[in-house]
mmCIF file of C-alpha atoms in Angstrom:
data_model
loop_
_atom_site.group_PDB
_atom_site.id
_atom_site.type_symbol
_atom_site.label_atom_id
_atom_site.label_comp_id
_atom_site.label_asym_id
_atom_site.label_seq_id
_atom_site.Cartn_x
_atom_site.Cartn_y
_atom_site.Cartn_z
ATOM 1 C CA ASP A 1237 134.456 118.452 158.034
ATOM 2 C CA ASP A 1238 133.774 121.450 155.805
ATOM 3 C CA GLY A 1239 133.735 123.959 158.716
ATOM 4 C CA ARG A 1240 130.076 124.459 158.781
ATOM 5 C CA ALA A 1241 128.127 124.331 161.972
ATOM 6 C CA VAL A 1242 125.809 121.320 162.376
ATOM 7 C CA SER A 1243 122.656 121.623 164.323
ATOM 8 C CA PRO A 1244 121.873 119.307 167.242
ATOM 9 C CA VAL A 1245 119.259 117.620 165.081
ATOM 10 C CA GLY A 1246 121.873 116.850 162.433
ATOM 11 C CA ILE A 1247 124.285 115.468 165.083
ATOM 12 C CA ILE A 1248 121.509 113.254 166.581
ATOM 13 C CA HIS A 1249 120.579 111.969 163.128
ATOM 14 C CA ALA A 1250 124.156 111.114 162.320
ATOM 15 C CA ALA A 1251 124.594 109.408 165.694
ATOM 16 C CA GLU A 1252 121.431 107.330 165.115
ATOM 17 C CA GLN A 1253 122.533 106.409 161.595
ATOM 18 C CA SER A 1254 125.956 105.344 162.766
ATOM 19 C CA GLY A 1255 124.565 103.412 165.671
ATOM 20 C CA LEU A 1256 126.407 105.558 168.282
ATOM 21 C CA ILE A 1257 123.395 107.316 169.849
ATOM 22 C CA HIS A 1258 123.282 104.844 172.768
ATOM 23 C CA VAL A 1259 126.870 105.803 173.567
ATOM 24 C CA ILE A 1260 125.934 109.500 173.578
ATOM 25 C CA ASP A 1261 122.819 108.846 175.697
ATOM 26 C CA ARG A 1262 124.935 106.961 178.323
ATOM 27 C CA TYR A 1263 127.548 109.701 178.343
ATOM 28 C CA VAL A 1264 124.820 112.371 178.891
ATOM 29 C CA VAL A 1265 123.105 110.386 181.687
ATOM 30 C CA ARG A 1266 126.503 109.815 183.414
ATOM 31 C CA GLN A 1267 127.523 113.529 183.198
ATOM 32 C CA ALA A 1268 124.196 114.887 184.140
ATOM 33 C CA LEU A 1269 123.858 112.646 187.228
ATOM 34 C CA ARG A 1270 127.485 113.371 188.323
ATOM 35 C CA MET A 1271 126.748 117.135 188.082
ATOM 36 C CA ILE A 1272 123.572 116.771 190.069
ATOM 37 C CA GLY A 1273 125.241 114.516 192.620
ATOM 38 C CA ALA A 1274 127.996 117.128 193.165
ATOM 39 C CA LEU A 1275 125.564 119.962 193.949
ATOM 40 C CA PRO A 1276 125.676 121.407 197.435
ATOM 41 C CA PRO A 1277 122.707 120.170 199.571
ATOM 42 C CA LEU A 1278 120.749 123.413 199.320
ATOM 43 C CA ALA A 1279 121.082 123.555 195.536
ATOM 44 C CA LEU A 1280 120.004 119.946 195.300
ATOM 45 C CA ARG A 1281 116.953 120.624 197.378
ATOM 46 C CA ARG A 1282 116.084 123.606 195.148
ATOM 47 C CA LEU A 1283 116.452 121.520 191.961
ATOM 48 C CA ASP A 1284 112.932 120.570 190.897
ATOM 49 C CA THR A 1285 113.645 118.408 187.789
ATOM 50 C CA CYS A 1286 116.481 117.506 185.479
ATOM 51 C CA SER A 1287 115.126 116.138 182.160
ATOM 52 C CA ILE A 1288 117.231 113.705 180.172
ATOM 53 C CA ASN A 1289 116.298 112.514 176.697
ATOM 54 C CA LEU A 1290 116.686 108.915 175.884
ATOM 55 C CA SER A 1291 116.673 107.811 172.269
ATOM 56 C CA GLY A 1292 114.534 104.935 170.912
ATOM 57 C CA VAL A 1293 117.728 103.043 170.092
ATOM 58 C CA SER A 1294 118.888 103.328 173.723
ATOM 59 C CA LEU A 1295 115.552 101.992 174.975
ATOM 60 C CA LEU A 1296 116.035 98.803 172.999
ATOM 61 C CA ARG A 1297 119.608 98.184 174.149
ATOM 62 C CA GLU A 1298 120.018 95.525 176.700
ATOM 63 C CA GLY A 1299 121.199 96.696 180.084
ATOM 64 C CA LEU A 1300 119.914 100.289 179.940
ATOM 65 C CA LEU A 1301 117.696 99.880 183.052
ATOM 66 C CA ASP A 1302 120.678 98.390 184.991
ATOM 67 C CA PHE A 1303 122.879 101.221 183.789
ATOM 68 C CA LEU A 1304 120.446 103.907 184.888
ATOM 69 C CA VAL A 1305 119.945 102.364 188.326
ATOM 70 C CA GLU A 1306 123.669 102.053 188.779
ATOM 71 C CA GLN A 1307 124.301 105.639 187.770
ATOM 72 C CA LEU A 1308 121.566 106.966 189.999
ATOM 73 C CA GLN A 1309 123.156 105.087 192.965
ATOM 74 C CA LEU A 1310 126.684 106.010 192.187
ATOM 75 C CA ALA A 1311 125.839 109.716 191.871
ATOM 76 C CA ARG A 1312 123.465 109.575 194.958
ATOM 77 C CA VAL A 1313 120.850 111.480 193.047
ATOM 78 C CA PRO A 1314 117.270 111.188 194.380
ATOM 79 C CA PRO A 1315 115.317 109.492 191.472
ATOM 80 C CA SER A 1316 112.519 111.993 192.027
ATOM 81 C CA LYS A 1317 114.813 114.793 190.618
ATOM 82 C CA ILE A 1318 115.045 112.962 187.261
ATOM 83 C CA CYS A 1319 112.511 112.964 184.386
ATOM 84 C CA PHE A 1320 113.426 110.821 181.401
ATOM 85 C CA GLU A 1321 112.032 112.095 178.134
ATOM 86 C CA ILE A 1322 111.052 109.402 175.533
ATOM 87 C CA THR A 1323 109.797 110.328 172.131
ATOM 88 C CA GLU A 1324 106.228 109.413 171.251
ATOM 89 C CA THR A 1325 107.340 107.289 168.328
ATOM 90 C CA ALA A 1326 109.871 105.308 170.382
ATOM 91 C CA ALA A 1327 107.378 104.699 173.134
ATOM 92 C CA LEU A 1328 104.682 103.479 170.869
ATOM 93 C CA ALA A 1329 106.976 101.315 168.646
ATOM 94 C CA ASN A 1330 107.991 99.279 171.681
ATOM 95 C CA LEU A 1331 105.033 99.852 174.015
ATOM 96 C CA GLY A 1332 105.512 96.668 176.130
ATOM 97 C CA GLU A 1333 109.191 97.152 176.786
ATOM 98 C CA VAL A 1334 108.837 100.867 177.403
ATOM 99 C CA LEU A 1335 105.919 100.366 179.805
ATOM 100 C CA TRP A 1336 108.014 97.882 181.812
ATOM 101 C CA PHE A 1337 110.980 100.259 181.698
ATOM 102 C CA MET A 1338 108.881 103.123 183.025
ATOM 103 C CA GLN A 1339 107.258 101.025 185.654
ATOM 104 C CA GLU A 1340 110.616 99.908 186.985
ATOM 105 C CA LEU A 1341 112.173 103.308 187.132
ATOM 106 C CA GLY A 1342 108.871 104.920 188.234
ATOM 107 C CA ALA A 1343 108.787 102.609 191.242
ATOM 108 C CA MET A 1344 112.044 104.211 192.268
ATOM 109 C CA GLY A 1345 110.639 107.688 191.930
ATOM 110 C CA CYS A 1346 111.802 108.781 188.443
ATOM 111 C CA ARG A 1347 109.405 110.658 186.258
ATOM 112 C CA PHE A 1348 108.702 110.462 182.517
ATOM 113 C CA ALA A 1349 107.758 112.715 179.696
ATOM 114 C CA ILE A 1350 106.468 111.841 176.252
ATOM 115 C CA ASP A 1351 108.427 114.026 173.950
ATOM 116 C CA ASP A 1352 107.303 115.502 170.633
ATOM 117 C CA PHE A 1353 103.670 114.376 171.213
ATOM 118 C CA GLY A 1354 101.724 114.800 168.038
ATOM 119 C CA SER A 1355 104.566 114.143 165.680
ATOM 120 C CA GLY A 1356 103.860 110.463 165.428
ATOM 121 C CA HIS A 1357 100.802 108.440 166.187
ATOM 122 C CA ALA A 1358 99.355 110.959 168.740
ATOM 123 C CA SER A 1359 96.986 108.449 170.279
ATOM 124 C CA TYR A 1360 95.424 109.707 173.490
ATOM 125 C CA GLY A 1361 94.751 105.989 174.367
ATOM 126 C CA TYR A 1362 98.488 105.482 174.864
ATOM 127 C CA LEU A 1363 98.653 108.292 177.325
ATOM 128 C CA GLU A 1364 96.222 106.505 179.506
ATOM 129 C CA SER A 1365 98.220 103.254 179.541
ATOM 130 C CA LEU A 1366 101.720 104.733 179.993
ATOM 131 C CA PRO A 1367 102.773 106.040 183.495
ATOM 132 C CA VAL A 1368 103.869 109.549 182.217
ATOM 133 C CA ASP A 1369 104.026 112.766 184.256
ATOM 134 C CA TYR A 1370 104.484 115.124 181.354
ATOM 135 C CA VAL A 1371 103.392 115.404 177.715
ATOM 136 C CA LYS A 1372 105.614 117.663 175.573
ATOM 137 C CA ILE A 1373 103.466 119.074 172.760
ATOM 138 C CA ASP A 1374 105.524 119.059 169.531
ATOM 139 C CA GLY A 1375 106.697 122.464 168.384
ATOM 140 C CA MET A 1376 105.201 122.123 164.947
ATOM 141 C CA PHE A 1377 101.808 122.863 166.619
ATOM 142 C CA ILE A 1378 103.224 125.695 168.657
ATOM 143 C CA ARG A 1379 105.183 127.812 166.196
ATOM 144 C CA ASP A 1380 102.119 129.201 164.345
ATOM 145 C CA LEU A 1381 99.656 128.844 167.142
ATOM 146 C CA ALA A 1382 98.457 132.450 166.822
ATOM 147 C CA ASP A 1383 97.564 131.991 163.121
ATOM 148 C CA ASN A 1384 96.464 128.360 162.925
ATOM 149 C CA THR A 1385 93.128 127.498 164.418
ATOM 150 C CA LEU A 1386 93.681 123.713 163.794
ATOM 151 C CA HIS A 1387 96.964 123.791 165.729
ATOM 152 C CA ARG A 1388 95.253 125.819 168.459
ATOM 153 C CA ALA A 1389 92.519 123.137 168.725
ATOM 154 C CA ILE A 1390 95.066 120.379 168.885
ATOM 155 C CA VAL A 1391 97.023 122.015 171.664
ATOM 156 C CA GLU A 1392 93.810 122.722 173.536
ATOM 157 C CA SER A 1393 92.799 119.089 173.283
ATOM 158 C CA VAL A 1394 96.131 117.772 174.427
ATOM 159 C CA GLN A 1395 95.948 120.081 177.371
ATOM 160 C CA LYS A 1396 92.469 118.986 178.281
ATOM 161 C CA ILE A 1397 93.247 115.311 177.940
ATOM 162 C CA GLY A 1398 96.372 115.819 180.009
ATOM 163 C CA ALA A 1399 94.449 117.638 182.713
ATOM 164 C CA THR A 1400 91.863 114.873 182.798
ATOM 165 C CA LEU A 1401 94.616 112.248 183.235
ATOM 166 C CA GLY A 1402 96.562 114.330 185.729
ATOM 167 C CA ILE A 1403 99.531 114.774 183.248
ATOM 168 C CA ARG A 1404 101.301 118.123 183.064
ATOM 169 C CA THR A 1405 101.682 119.597 179.616
ATOM 170 C CA VAL A 1406 104.852 121.283 178.129
ATOM 171 C CA ALA A 1407 104.782 123.298 174.914
ATOM 172 C CA GLU A 1408 107.931 123.143 172.807
ATOM 173 C CA MET A 1409 109.383 125.876 170.576
ATOM 174 C CA VAL A 1410 107.729 128.802 172.386
ATOM 175 C CA GLU A 1411 109.488 131.736 170.732
ATOM 176 C CA ASN A 1412 107.548 134.806 171.705
ATOM 177 C CA GLU A 1413 105.370 136.410 174.456
ATOM 178 C CA GLN A 1414 102.194 136.098 172.349
ATOM 179 C CA ILE A 1415 102.433 132.406 172.148
ATOM 180 C CA ALA A 1416 103.416 132.108 175.684
ATOM 181 C CA THR A 1417 100.366 134.126 176.780
ATOM 182 C CA MET A 1418 98.014 131.978 174.571
ATOM 183 C CA LEU A 1419 99.476 128.762 176.061
ATOM 184 C CA ARG A 1420 99.091 130.191 179.601
ATOM 185 C CA ASP A 1421 95.461 131.084 178.797
ATOM 186 C CA MET A 1422 94.897 127.443 177.565
ATOM 187 C CA GLY A 1423 96.248 126.026 180.868
ATOM 188 C CA VAL A 1424 99.545 124.584 179.485
ATOM 189 C CA HIS A 1425 101.811 124.198 182.474
ATOM 190 C CA TYR A 1426 105.245 124.879 181.009
ATOM 191 C CA ALA A 1427 106.902 126.379 177.999
ATOM 192 C CA GLN A 1428 110.273 125.370 176.405
ATOM 193 C CA GLY A 1429 112.106 127.600 174.030
ATOM 194 C CA TRP A 1430 113.995 126.696 170.881
#
């Protein structure tokens, strides 16, 4: 209202506080799947993954699973092209429901990522019980990786646990080549900028 730019984090926070985040999530899912479904066949074959974040609020809303299945079918998007990202705190707060949700969509071929790993409970035990394909290491451990030996140890441990469980790792907030090189040397599979 005052003409200042609002960061995505601020928008998401406001949407969560107002109870509208589930409307945004559904809009994003619908638009992303329509765009993917409209791709020419060659482009669709070349597309490896489209990741779509789902808020914890949306996960608790009745009918989300049916909505996602319906949208995948309407857009004629192969489920294997979609990776739903769920924050660690949302997954752990509703473990039974999230596990069922992941199993149902996973049976169709969808993939899952635990987002912001390390920012909440960071329990490796949950990684073993959830059918996840990716763990996204929270950027707070990545930003100062070159100067913080504790954060380096945490990232290395997440990578080693992920490798043991067959889970690919993604580092968030990779902002320079030095950190990218360190992550590559540690065996982290993917880097995401900020």
